[in-house]
Amino acid sequence: MSFLTNVSLTELNQVLQVMQQSLTIRSHYALFNWLQGDIQHFVPHDIVIVAWGNFSLGLVCYDVVSPLPGLRTASFGDKSIQPYITSLLQRWHACDHAPFTVHSNEGMQFHDIDNPDILNSLSRMRTALVHGIKDQRGRQDCLYVFMGSAALAGEPPREALRYLLPYIDAAFRQVAHLPEQYLTPPVSTNKPQPLKTDADIGLSAREVDIMEWVRKGKTNQEIGMILDISAFTVKNHVQRIFKKLNVVNRAQAVAKIETMRSNST
């Protein structure tokens, strides 16, 4: 039965208030207060973990919101959180994109987190309510994981999340990213440094960026995702680079650039 047909008039007003407030969120502080306010009535939780991006390529960003001490975005490294989140995403796909609940008597397990306070907090999380949004236009998945000690079990929270997630997602998208939200190396922290000899090798700045990713073994599709351009555009750039360098493949292009860079130092 529909979630909205089972709520009281008071709860219906709360639902409308949640929807209205979602359109006004502009800061992390406002987002935190909103999640700790009316959202708690429908989806009680202690921790919210949001993951979005292209999971197949490993281009994923994370956001962690919680009132618990130390549980912040920067607390979770990509290595420690990604396998668990990826497994939840796969299960969400297997559930035909419907919200589902995970139970764990031993608490939620993340490896390679050294902070004992964080591990202690996670060990108290007995349930996780999971739902997501598949962005067909952006060609990426966005997964929301609401963790709690016990209150997330049952049908009402799942049905509430089914209706409210679009508004929760809209609220998150209206808040500017923090630097630590870009936890996946290809997206942010491992961006290659431009060659110091751009002019000497006769390539444009864009072509240099592309060749740096080619040197790291990325495909045209992966480079397109990283640089926010189409794979077809990357292919055209690569073909022009081959002509400029008078080579016929990627390995020759990389080798020639390395030689030219060495000769110019």
GROMACS .gro file of C-alpha atoms in nm:
model
  265
    1MET     CA    1   0.000   0.000   0.000
    2SER     CA    2   0.122   0.350  -0.079
    3PHE     CA    3   0.322   0.531   0.189
    4LEU     CA    4   0.118   0.850   0.150
    5THR     CA    5  -0.216   0.674   0.202
    6ASN     CA    6  -0.106   0.550   0.545
    7VAL     CA    7   0.019   0.875   0.699
    8SER     CA    8  -0.183   1.097   0.927
    9LEU     CA    9  -0.267   1.456   0.840
   10THR     CA   10   0.011   1.571   1.071
   11GLU     CA   11   0.261   1.340   0.901
   12LEU     CA   12   0.142   1.450   0.559
   13ASN     CA   13   0.218   1.808   0.656
   14GLN     CA   14   0.564   1.691   0.766
   15VAL     CA   15   0.615   1.524   0.429
   16LEU     CA   16   0.521   1.846   0.249
   17GLN     CA   17   0.754   2.039   0.479
   18VAL     CA   18   1.041   1.801   0.398
   19MET     CA   19   0.978   1.849   0.027
   20GLN     CA   20   0.963   2.227   0.058
   21GLN     CA   21   1.275   2.248   0.275
   22SER     CA   22   1.473   2.033   0.031
   23LEU     CA   23   1.452   2.315  -0.222
   24THR     CA   24   1.611   2.566   0.017
   25ILE     CA   25   1.924   2.369   0.119
   26ARG     CA   26   2.241   2.555   0.014
   27SER     CA   27   2.505   2.475   0.279
   28HIS     CA   28   2.646   2.174   0.463
   29TYR     CA   29   2.518   2.317   0.789
   30ALA     CA   30   2.163   2.346   0.653
   31LEU     CA   31   2.186   1.996   0.505
   32PHE     CA   32   2.300   1.851   0.837
   33ASN     CA   33   2.018   2.021   1.031
   34TRP     CA   34   1.760   1.910   0.773
   35LEU     CA   35   1.873   1.547   0.793
   36GLN     CA   36   1.867   1.562   1.173
   37GLY     CA   37   1.523   1.724   1.172
   38ASP     CA   38   1.212   1.606   0.987
   39ILE     CA   39   1.398   1.339   0.788
   40GLN     CA   40   1.464   1.155   1.115
   41HIS     CA   41   1.091   1.110   1.170
   42PHE     CA   42   1.054   0.911   0.848
   43VAL     CA   43   1.403   0.759   0.808
   44PRO     CA   44   1.570   0.746   1.153
   45HIS     CA   45   1.946   0.710   1.122
   46ASP     CA   46   2.285   0.784   1.277
   47ILE     CA   47   2.496   0.798   0.962
   48VAL     CA   48   2.430   0.882   0.597
   49ILE     CA   49   2.684   0.767   0.339
   50VAL     CA   50   2.636   0.891  -0.017
   51ALA     CA   51   2.836   0.753  -0.311
   52TRP     CA   52   2.803   0.876  -0.666
   53GLY     CA   53   2.987   0.836  -0.995
   54ASN     CA   54   3.084   0.562  -1.238
   55PHE     CA   55   3.141   0.253  -1.024
   56SER     CA   56   3.255   0.038  -1.317
   57LEU     CA   57   3.547   0.274  -1.378
   58GLY     CA   58   3.613   0.336  -1.009
   59LEU     CA   59   3.535   0.707  -1.051
   60VAL     CA   60   3.337   0.748  -0.730
   61CYS     CA   61   3.299   1.034  -0.481
   62TYR     CA   62   3.169   1.005  -0.125
   63ASP     CA   63   2.990   1.215   0.133
   64VAL     CA   64   2.940   1.116   0.499
   65VAL     CA   65   2.700   1.305   0.725
   66SER     CA   66   2.659   1.215   1.092
   67PRO     CA   67   2.635   1.378   1.436
   68LEU     CA   68   2.862   1.107   1.580
   69PRO     CA   69   3.215   1.227   1.670
   70GLY     CA   70   3.473   1.177   1.396
   71LEU     CA   71   3.230   1.038   1.139
   72ARG     CA   72   3.288   1.278   0.854
   73THR     CA   73   3.368   1.251   0.484
   74ALA     CA   74   3.742   1.271   0.543
   75SER     CA   75   3.726   0.982   0.791
   76PHE     CA   76   3.658   0.723   0.522
   77GLY     CA   77   3.930   0.644   0.273
   78ASP     CA   78   3.835   0.519  -0.071
   79LYS     CA   79   4.008   0.186  -0.011
   80SER     CA   80   3.818   0.121   0.309
   81ILE     CA   81   3.468   0.210   0.193
   82GLN     CA   82   3.447   0.130  -0.178
   83PRO     CA   83   3.421  -0.253  -0.168
   84TYR     CA   84   3.134  -0.240   0.081
   85ILE     CA   85   2.948   0.034  -0.106
   86THR     CA   86   2.999  -0.143  -0.439
   87SER     CA   87   2.848  -0.461  -0.296
   88LEU     CA   88   2.544  -0.262  -0.182
   89LEU     CA   89   2.509  -0.106  -0.527
   90GLN     CA   90   2.517  -0.451  -0.689
   91ARG     CA   91   2.247  -0.570  -0.451
   92TRP     CA   92   2.038  -0.259  -0.529
   93HIS     CA   93   2.058  -0.345  -0.898
   94ALA     CA   94   1.963  -0.706  -0.818
   95CYS     CA   95   1.660  -0.577  -0.624
   96ASP     CA   96   1.539  -0.399  -0.939
   97HIS     CA   97   1.637  -0.061  -0.794
   98ALA     CA   98   1.409  -0.096  -0.490
   99PRO     CA   99   1.511   0.012  -0.136
  100PHE     CA  100   1.631  -0.270   0.089
  101THR     CA  101   1.755  -0.321   0.444
  102VAL     CA  102   2.080  -0.484   0.556
  103HIS     CA  103   2.111  -0.633   0.906
  104SER     CA  104   2.438  -0.709   1.083
  105ASN     CA  105   2.468  -0.834   1.442
  106GLU     CA  106   2.839  -0.750   1.436
  107GLY     CA  107   2.797  -0.397   1.302
  108MET     CA  108   2.896  -0.257   0.965
  109GLN     CA  109   3.245  -0.370   0.871
  110PHE     CA  110   3.499  -0.145   0.699
  111HIS     CA  111   3.859  -0.253   0.661
  112ASP     CA  112   4.171  -0.035   0.677
  113ILE     CA  113   4.016   0.226   0.909
  114ASP     CA  114   4.269   0.280   1.186
  115ASN     CA  115   4.068   0.518   1.406
  116PRO     CA  116   3.928   0.309   1.696
  117ASP     CA  117   3.654   0.565   1.771
  118ILE     CA  118   3.519   0.536   1.416
  119LEU     CA  119   3.535   0.157   1.425
  120ASN     CA  120   3.354   0.157   1.759
  121SER     CA  121   3.076   0.376   1.618
  122LEU     CA  122   3.035   0.156   1.311
  123SER     CA  123   3.022  -0.157   1.524
  124ARG     CA  124   2.706  -0.018   1.687
  125MET     CA  125   2.529   0.019   1.352
  126ARG     CA  126   2.301  -0.285   1.324
  127THR     CA  127   2.095  -0.190   1.018
  128ALA     CA  128   2.147  -0.005   0.691
  129LEU     CA  129   1.865   0.116   0.468
  130VAL     CA  130   1.985   0.142   0.108
  131HIS     CA  131   1.833   0.310  -0.195
  132GLY     CA  132   1.972   0.483  -0.502
  133ILE     CA  133   1.909   0.688  -0.812
  134LYS     CA  134   2.030   0.595  -1.159
  135ASP     CA  135   2.114   0.913  -1.347
  136GLN     CA  136   2.064   0.824  -1.713
  137ARG     CA  137   2.162   1.170  -1.836
  138GLY     CA  138   2.481   1.183  -1.631
  139ARG     CA  139   2.537   0.810  -1.685
  140GLN     CA  140   2.617   0.747  -1.323
  141ASP     CA  141   2.470   0.582  -1.012
  142CYS     CA  142   2.406   0.756  -0.681
  143LEU     CA  143   2.367   0.535  -0.374
  144TYR     CA  144   2.234   0.645  -0.033
  145VAL     CA  145   2.306   0.435   0.277
  146PHE     CA  146   2.127   0.527   0.602
  147MET     CA  147   2.282   0.347   0.899
  148GLY     CA  148   2.129   0.310   1.244
  149SER     CA  149   2.147   0.104   1.560
  150ALA     CA  150   1.807  -0.066   1.523
  151ALA     CA  151   1.530   0.169   1.412
  152LEU     CA  152   1.564   0.123   1.035
  153ALA     CA  153   1.404  -0.221   1.018
  154GLY     CA  154   1.054  -0.261   0.877
  155GLU     CA  155   0.846  -0.147   0.585
  156PRO     CA  156   0.763   0.216   0.686
  157PRO     CA  157   1.119   0.352   0.659
  158ARG     CA  158   1.172   0.175   0.324
  159GLU     CA  159   0.851   0.317   0.179
  160ALA     CA  160   0.929   0.662   0.320
  161LEU     CA  161   1.273   0.655   0.160
  162ARG     CA  162   1.123   0.545  -0.173
  163TYR     CA  163   0.916   0.866  -0.183
  164LEU     CA  164   1.161   1.106  -0.017
  165LEU     CA  165   1.489   1.009  -0.185
  166PRO     CA  166   1.441   1.240  -0.489
  167TYR     CA  167   1.413   1.533  -0.248
  168ILE     CA  168   1.708   1.414  -0.040
  169ASP     CA  169   1.910   1.377  -0.358
  170ALA     CA  170   1.812   1.727  -0.472
  171ALA     CA  171   1.922   1.871  -0.137
  172PHE     CA  172   2.266   1.706  -0.159
  173ARG     CA  173   2.314   1.825  -0.517
  174GLN     CA  174   2.250   2.187  -0.416
  175VAL     CA  175   2.543   2.192  -0.171
  176ALA     CA  176   2.893   2.272  -0.298
  177HIS     CA  177   3.151   1.996  -0.268
  178LEU     CA  178   3.414   1.996   0.003
  179PRO     CA  179   3.772   1.917  -0.108
  180GLU     CA  180   3.769   1.587   0.084
  181GLN     CA  181   3.457   1.472  -0.100
  182TYR     CA  182   3.674   1.388  -0.402
  183LEU     CA  183   3.819   1.072  -0.256
  184THR     CA  184   3.873   0.874  -0.576
  185PRO     CA  185   4.222   0.941  -0.715
  186PRO     CA  186   4.133   0.962  -1.087
  187VAL     CA  187   3.874   1.229  -1.016
  188SER     CA  188   4.084   1.459  -0.806
  189THR     CA  189   4.391   1.389  -0.596
  190ASN     CA  190   4.598   1.205  -0.857
  191LYS     CA  191   4.541   1.449  -1.142
  192PRO     CA  192   4.860   1.439  -1.352
  193GLN     CA  193   5.087   1.740  -1.349
  194PRO     CA  194   5.122   1.917  -1.686
  195LEU     CA  195   5.445   1.857  -1.872
  196LYS     CA  196   5.693   2.136  -1.831
  197THR     CA  197   5.784   2.120  -2.198
  198ASP     CA  198   5.443   2.178  -2.359
  199ALA     CA  199   5.576   2.426  -2.613
  200ASP     CA  200   5.878   2.211  -2.694
  201ILE     CA  201   5.672   1.905  -2.792
  202GLY     CA  202   5.422   2.108  -2.994
  203LEU     CA  203   5.105   1.991  -2.816
  204SER     CA  204   4.821   2.201  -2.677
  205ALA     CA  205   4.743   2.197  -2.305
  206ARG     CA  206   4.443   1.970  -2.369
  207GLU     CA  207   4.655   1.732  -2.576
  208VAL     CA  208   4.916   1.719  -2.301
  209ASP     CA  209   4.647   1.632  -2.045
  210ILE     CA  210   4.518   1.354  -2.268
  211MET     CA  211   4.864   1.210  -2.325
  212GLU     CA  212   4.933   1.205  -1.952
  213TRP     CA  213   4.627   0.985  -1.905
  214VAL     CA  214   4.727   0.775  -2.207
  215ARG     CA  215   5.063   0.725  -2.039
  216LYS     CA  216   4.877   0.597  -1.730
  217GLY     CA  217   4.699   0.338  -1.944
  218LYS     CA  218   4.352   0.495  -1.956
  219THR     CA  219   4.116   0.420  -2.244
  220ASN     CA  220   3.940   0.688  -2.451
  221GLN     CA  221   3.622   0.631  -2.253
  222GLU     CA  222   3.800   0.663  -1.918
  223ILE     CA  223   3.984   0.979  -2.030
  224GLY     CA  224   3.653   1.125  -2.146
  225MET     CA  225   3.500   1.058  -1.804
  226ILE     CA  226   3.794   1.218  -1.625
  227LEU     CA  227   3.812   1.528  -1.848
  228ASP     CA  228   3.434   1.555  -1.893
  229ILE     CA  229   3.443   1.519  -2.271
  230SER     CA  230   3.314   1.247  -2.502
  231ALA     CA  231   3.521   0.941  -2.596
  232PHE     CA  232   3.482   1.047  -2.958
  233THR     CA  233   3.645   1.384  -2.881
  234VAL     CA  234   3.930   1.205  -2.704
  235LYS     CA  235   3.978   0.981  -3.009
  236ASN     CA  236   4.002   1.286  -3.238
  237HIS     CA  237   4.257   1.446  -3.007
  238VAL     CA  238   4.464   1.127  -3.001
  239GLN     CA  239   4.463   1.104  -3.381
  240ARG     CA  240   4.583   1.466  -3.410
  241ILE     CA  241   4.855   1.394  -3.155
  242PHE     CA  242   4.972   1.097  -3.362
  243LYS     CA  243   5.000   1.322  -3.667
  244LYS     CA  244   5.191   1.592  -3.479
  245LEU     CA  245   5.435   1.339  -3.337
  246ASN     CA  246   5.453   1.132  -3.657
  247VAL     CA  247   5.366   0.808  -3.477
  248VAL     CA  248   5.103   0.539  -3.537
  249ASN     CA  249   5.006   0.417  -3.188
  250ARG     CA  250   4.989   0.512  -2.821
  251ALA     CA  251   5.305   0.337  -2.714
  252GLN     CA  252   5.508   0.522  -2.979
  253ALA     CA  253   5.347   0.853  -2.880
  254VAL     CA  254   5.429   0.807  -2.512
  255ALA     CA  255   5.785   0.701  -2.591
  256LYS     CA  256   5.841   0.997  -2.822
  257ILE     CA  257   5.711   1.247  -2.567
  258GLU     CA  258   5.936   1.099  -2.301
  259THR     CA  259   6.234   1.127  -2.537
  260MET     CA  260   6.150   1.487  -2.627
  261ARG     CA  261   6.106   1.574  -2.260
  262SER     CA  262   6.441   1.417  -2.172
  263ASN     CA  263   6.619   1.601  -2.453
  264SER     CA  264   6.475   1.935  -2.345
  265THR     CA  265   6.594   1.913  -1.983
   0.00000   0.00000   0.00000
